[in-house]
Amino acid sequence: MKELRHKVQSVLSGAGGRWSIVIINQATRERLEINPAMVFPAASMIKVPILYELMRQVAAGQLSLDESLIVAGASRVGGAGILQELRPDIAMTLRELAILMIVLSDNSATNLLIERVGMNAVNQTMTALGLTSTVLRRRMMDFEAARTGRENETCATDLALLFELIYTSHGLPDQYGALMVDILKRQQIRDKLPFYLPEETILANKTGTLPGVEHDGGILFLPGGPYIICVLSGDLTFNYQGIQLIARIGKIVYEHLYEEE
């Protein structure tokens, strides 16, 4: 991946902020890494560990995806998502909440799932899986917690590993890995890595956004096999710069890898 590294570094050379990239060929195990262990505020990328922990507990018989929770007024928070716009006290299954958490990055759905699976359980599972820099410290939209230092964090190495484990259903029956990939494939926030890609391209991904932070990562499916790709950015002067640059990186990576196929 030397040529691809050169192309990506050329794009990043004029960029401000901090950047981290991990790309893995699942077939050959070849890797491209730029600042892979650099730690960032996780933003909504933390929702992928929550998804994994939910499926782990369901697989263990601790929870059922058909269990319903009431989305009470106190559970509704702002930011991304649709639940805050729906009727009061609507009932949603854990499966539906997981879908909303990923495909629309719904913050209310995420907080309900954090409460149901447990913050400590998410962190313990991520540590057991080998994610050394990923930690869930606060609920979505709890900016007071973030200001006091309780910020959710992750790095590209951790996220790439987690996407690999999801793809291979590591530690879970195959049906749960397949379900997570299916949910990630239905992602509706498409303004970064997939923005310039052909419409038929399959990318099972999750994005993240905070002031000065833009992330995107997931599993890119190509004819020759899947690639894991994670791009994280922080300390951006303007968020649109990160969005545009990640979209350019997605185009460069896709075109280079597709040519290699």
Coordinates of C-alpha atoms in Angstrom, one line a residue:
M1 CA 0.0 0.0 0.0
K2 CA 3.0 2.3 -0.4
E3 CA 1.5 4.1 -3.4
L4 CA -1.8 4.6 -1.6
R5 CA 0.0 5.9 1.4
H6 CA 1.7 8.5 -0.8
K7 CA -1.6 9.6 -2.3
V8 CA -3.3 10.0 1.1
Q9 CA -0.4 11.8 2.6
S10 CA -0.4 14.2 -0.3
V11 CA -4.0 15.1 0.5
L12 CA -3.2 15.5 4.2
S13 CA -0.1 17.6 3.7
G14 CA -2.1 20.8 3.5
A15 CA -4.7 19.9 6.1
G16 CA -4.9 21.4 9.5
G17 CA -5.8 19.6 12.7
R18 CA -4.9 16.0 13.7
W19 CA -5.5 13.0 11.5
S20 CA -5.4 9.2 11.9
I21 CA -6.0 6.5 9.3
V22 CA -6.1 2.7 9.3
I23 CA -6.8 0.6 6.2
I24 CA -6.7 -3.2 6.3
N25 CA -7.0 -5.6 3.4
Q26 CA -9.0 -8.4 5.0
A27 CA -7.7 -11.0 2.5
T28 CA -4.0 -10.3 2.7
R29 CA -3.8 -8.6 6.1
E30 CA -1.8 -5.7 4.5
R31 CA -2.2 -2.5 6.5
L32 CA -1.8 1.2 5.9
E33 CA -1.5 3.2 9.1
I34 CA -1.0 6.9 9.7
N35 CA -1.0 7.9 13.4
P36 CA -3.0 4.8 14.2
A37 CA -3.0 5.0 18.0
M38 CA -3.7 8.7 18.2
V39 CA -6.7 9.2 20.6
F40 CA -9.7 11.4 19.7
P41 CA -13.0 12.3 21.2
A42 CA -15.1 9.4 20.0
A43 CA -18.2 11.4 19.0
S44 CA -20.8 9.0 17.6
M45 CA -18.2 6.3 16.7
I46 CA -18.8 5.2 20.3
K47 CA -22.1 3.8 19.2
V48 CA -20.4 0.9 17.4
P49 CA -19.0 -0.5 20.8
I50 CA -22.5 -0.1 22.2
L51 CA -24.0 -2.0 19.3
Y52 CA -21.5 -4.8 19.8
E53 CA -22.2 -5.0 23.6
L54 CA -25.9 -5.1 22.9
M55 CA -25.4 -8.1 20.5
R56 CA -23.1 -9.8 23.0
Q57 CA -25.7 -9.6 25.7
V58 CA -28.5 -10.8 23.4
A59 CA -26.3 -13.8 22.3
A60 CA -25.7 -14.6 25.9
G61 CA -29.4 -14.7 26.6
Q62 CA -29.3 -11.6 28.9
L63 CA -31.4 -9.5 26.6
S64 CA -33.8 -10.0 23.7
L65 CA -33.9 -7.8 20.7
D66 CA -37.7 -7.9 20.9
E67 CA -37.7 -6.3 24.3
S68 CA -39.5 -2.9 24.3
L69 CA -38.5 0.3 26.0
I70 CA -40.6 3.4 26.5
V71 CA -39.1 6.6 25.1
A72 CA -40.2 8.8 27.9
G73 CA -39.8 12.6 27.8
A74 CA -36.7 12.5 30.0
S75 CA -35.0 10.1 27.6
R76 CA -35.3 12.4 24.7
V77 CA -32.2 14.5 23.9
G78 CA -31.2 16.8 21.1
G79 CA -28.7 16.4 18.3
A80 CA -28.9 13.7 15.7
G81 CA -31.9 11.4 15.4
I82 CA -35.7 11.2 15.0
L83 CA -37.0 10.0 18.4
Q84 CA -37.2 13.5 19.8
E85 CA -39.7 14.3 17.1
L86 CA -42.0 11.4 17.6
R87 CA -45.1 11.1 19.9
P88 CA -44.6 10.9 23.7
D89 CA -44.0 7.5 25.3
I90 CA -43.6 5.6 22.1
A91 CA -42.4 2.0 22.6
M92 CA -39.4 0.8 20.6
T93 CA -37.7 -2.6 20.6
L94 CA -34.0 -2.9 21.3
R95 CA -33.6 -3.9 17.7
E96 CA -35.3 -0.8 16.5
L97 CA -33.3 1.4 18.9
A98 CA -30.1 -0.2 17.6
I99 CA -31.0 0.5 14.0
L100 CA -31.9 4.2 14.9
M101 CA -28.6 4.5 16.8
I102 CA -26.6 3.5 13.8
V103 CA -28.4 4.5 10.6
L104 CA -29.6 7.9 11.9
S105 CA -27.1 8.2 14.8
D106 CA -30.1 8.8 17.1
N107 CA -28.8 10.1 20.4
S108 CA -32.0 9.3 22.4
A109 CA -31.9 5.7 21.2
T110 CA -28.2 5.5 22.1
N111 CA -28.8 6.8 25.7
L112 CA -31.6 4.2 26.2
L113 CA -29.3 1.5 25.0
I114 CA -26.5 2.7 27.3
E115 CA -28.9 2.5 30.2
R116 CA -30.0 -1.0 29.2
V117 CA -26.7 -2.7 28.6
G118 CA -24.7 -0.7 31.1
M119 CA -21.7 1.7 30.6
N120 CA -19.4 -0.6 32.6
A121 CA -20.4 -3.6 30.5
V122 CA -19.5 -1.7 27.3
N123 CA -16.1 -0.8 28.7
Q124 CA -15.3 -4.2 30.1
T125 CA -16.1 -5.9 26.8
M126 CA -14.0 -3.4 24.8
T127 CA -11.1 -4.1 27.1
A128 CA -11.5 -7.8 26.7
L129 CA -11.6 -7.5 22.9
G130 CA -8.3 -5.6 23.0
L131 CA -9.5 -2.1 22.4
T132 CA -7.0 -0.3 24.6
S133 CA -8.0 3.3 24.0
T134 CA -11.8 3.1 23.7
V135 CA -13.9 4.2 26.7
L136 CA -17.5 5.2 27.2
R137 CA -17.6 7.8 29.9
R138 CA -20.8 9.8 29.3
R139 CA -24.2 9.7 27.6
M140 CA -24.9 11.5 24.3
M141 CA -25.4 15.2 24.6
D142 CA -24.0 15.4 28.2
F143 CA -21.7 18.2 27.4
E144 CA -21.3 19.1 31.1
A145 CA -19.7 15.7 31.6
A146 CA -17.4 16.3 28.7
R147 CA -16.3 19.7 30.1
T148 CA -15.3 18.0 33.3
G149 CA -13.1 15.6 31.5
R150 CA -15.5 12.6 31.2
E151 CA -15.3 12.4 27.4
N152 CA -15.8 9.3 25.3
E153 CA -12.6 8.4 23.5
T154 CA -11.3 6.0 20.8
C155 CA -8.6 5.6 18.2
A156 CA -8.4 4.3 14.6
T157 CA -6.6 1.1 15.6
D158 CA -9.3 0.2 18.1
L159 CA -12.2 1.0 15.6
A160 CA -10.5 -1.0 12.8
L161 CA -10.1 -4.0 15.2
L162 CA -13.8 -3.7 16.2
F163 CA -15.0 -3.6 12.6
E164 CA -12.9 -6.7 11.9
L165 CA -14.4 -8.5 14.9
I166 CA -17.9 -7.5 13.7
Y167 CA -17.2 -8.7 10.2
T168 CA -15.9 -12.1 11.5
S169 CA -18.5 -12.4 14.2
H170 CA -15.7 -12.8 16.7
G171 CA -17.0 -14.2 20.0
L172 CA -20.6 -14.3 18.8
P173 CA -22.8 -16.6 16.8
D174 CA -22.5 -15.7 13.1
Q175 CA -26.1 -14.3 13.0
Y176 CA -25.2 -11.4 15.3
G177 CA -22.1 -10.4 13.3
A178 CA -24.2 -10.5 10.2
L179 CA -27.0 -8.4 11.8
M180 CA -24.5 -5.7 12.9
V181 CA -23.0 -5.6 9.3
D182 CA -26.5 -5.4 7.9
I183 CA -27.4 -2.5 10.2
L184 CA -24.1 -0.7 9.3
K185 CA -24.8 -1.1 5.6
R186 CA -28.1 0.8 6.0
Q187 CA -26.2 3.9 7.2
Q188 CA -28.0 7.1 6.0
I189 CA -25.3 9.6 6.8
R190 CA -23.3 9.5 3.6
D191 CA -21.4 12.8 3.5
K192 CA -17.9 11.6 4.2
L193 CA -16.2 8.3 3.1
P194 CA -19.0 7.3 0.6
F195 CA -19.7 10.7 -0.7
Y196 CA -17.9 10.4 -4.1
L197 CA -18.3 6.6 -4.4
P198 CA -20.5 5.0 -7.0
E199 CA -24.0 4.6 -5.7
E200 CA -23.8 0.8 -5.9
T201 CA -20.7 0.7 -3.6
I202 CA -21.4 -1.1 -0.3
L203 CA -19.9 0.5 2.8
A204 CA -21.0 -0.7 6.2
N205 CA -20.0 2.4 8.2
K206 CA -20.6 4.8 11.1
T207 CA -19.7 8.5 11.3
G208 CA -19.0 10.8 14.2
T209 CA -19.2 14.6 14.6
L210 CA -18.4 17.1 17.3
P211 CA -17.1 20.7 17.1
G212 CA -13.7 20.3 15.6
V213 CA -14.1 16.6 15.1
E214 CA -15.1 14.5 12.1
H215 CA -14.8 10.7 11.8
D216 CA -15.9 7.9 9.5
G217 CA -15.1 4.2 9.4
G218 CA -16.4 0.8 8.5
I219 CA -16.2 -2.1 6.1
L220 CA -15.7 -1.3 2.4
F221 CA -16.9 -4.2 0.2
L222 CA -15.0 -4.6 -3.1
P223 CA -15.1 -7.4 -5.7
G224 CA -11.8 -8.8 -4.4
G225 CA -12.9 -8.8 -0.8
P226 CA -13.6 -6.3 2.0
Y227 CA -11.3 -3.6 3.4
I228 CA -11.5 -2.0 6.8
I229 CA -11.1 1.7 6.6
C230 CA -11.1 4.2 9.5
V231 CA -10.4 8.0 9.2
L232 CA -10.5 10.1 12.4
S233 CA -9.8 13.8 12.6
G234 CA -9.6 16.4 15.4
D235 CA -8.7 20.0 16.3
L236 CA -10.3 21.2 13.0
T237 CA -10.7 24.9 12.6
F238 CA -14.0 24.3 10.7
N239 CA -15.9 21.0 10.5
Y240 CA -16.6 21.3 6.8
Q241 CA -12.9 21.0 6.1
G242 CA -12.9 17.6 7.8
I243 CA -16.0 16.4 6.0
Q244 CA -14.6 17.4 2.6
L245 CA -11.2 15.9 3.3
I246 CA -12.6 12.6 4.5
A247 CA -14.8 12.5 1.4
R248 CA -11.7 13.1 -0.8
I249 CA -9.8 10.3 1.1
G250 CA -12.7 8.0 0.5
K251 CA -12.5 8.7 -3.3
I252 CA -8.8 8.2 -3.4
V253 CA -8.9 5.0 -1.4
Y254 CA -11.7 3.5 -3.5
E255 CA -10.2 4.4 -6.8
H256 CA -6.8 3.0 -5.8
L257 CA -8.1 -0.2 -4.4
Y258 CA -10.6 -0.8 -7.2
E259 CA -7.7 -0.3 -9.8
E260 CA -5.7 -3.0 -7.8
E261 CA -8.6 -5.4 -8.1

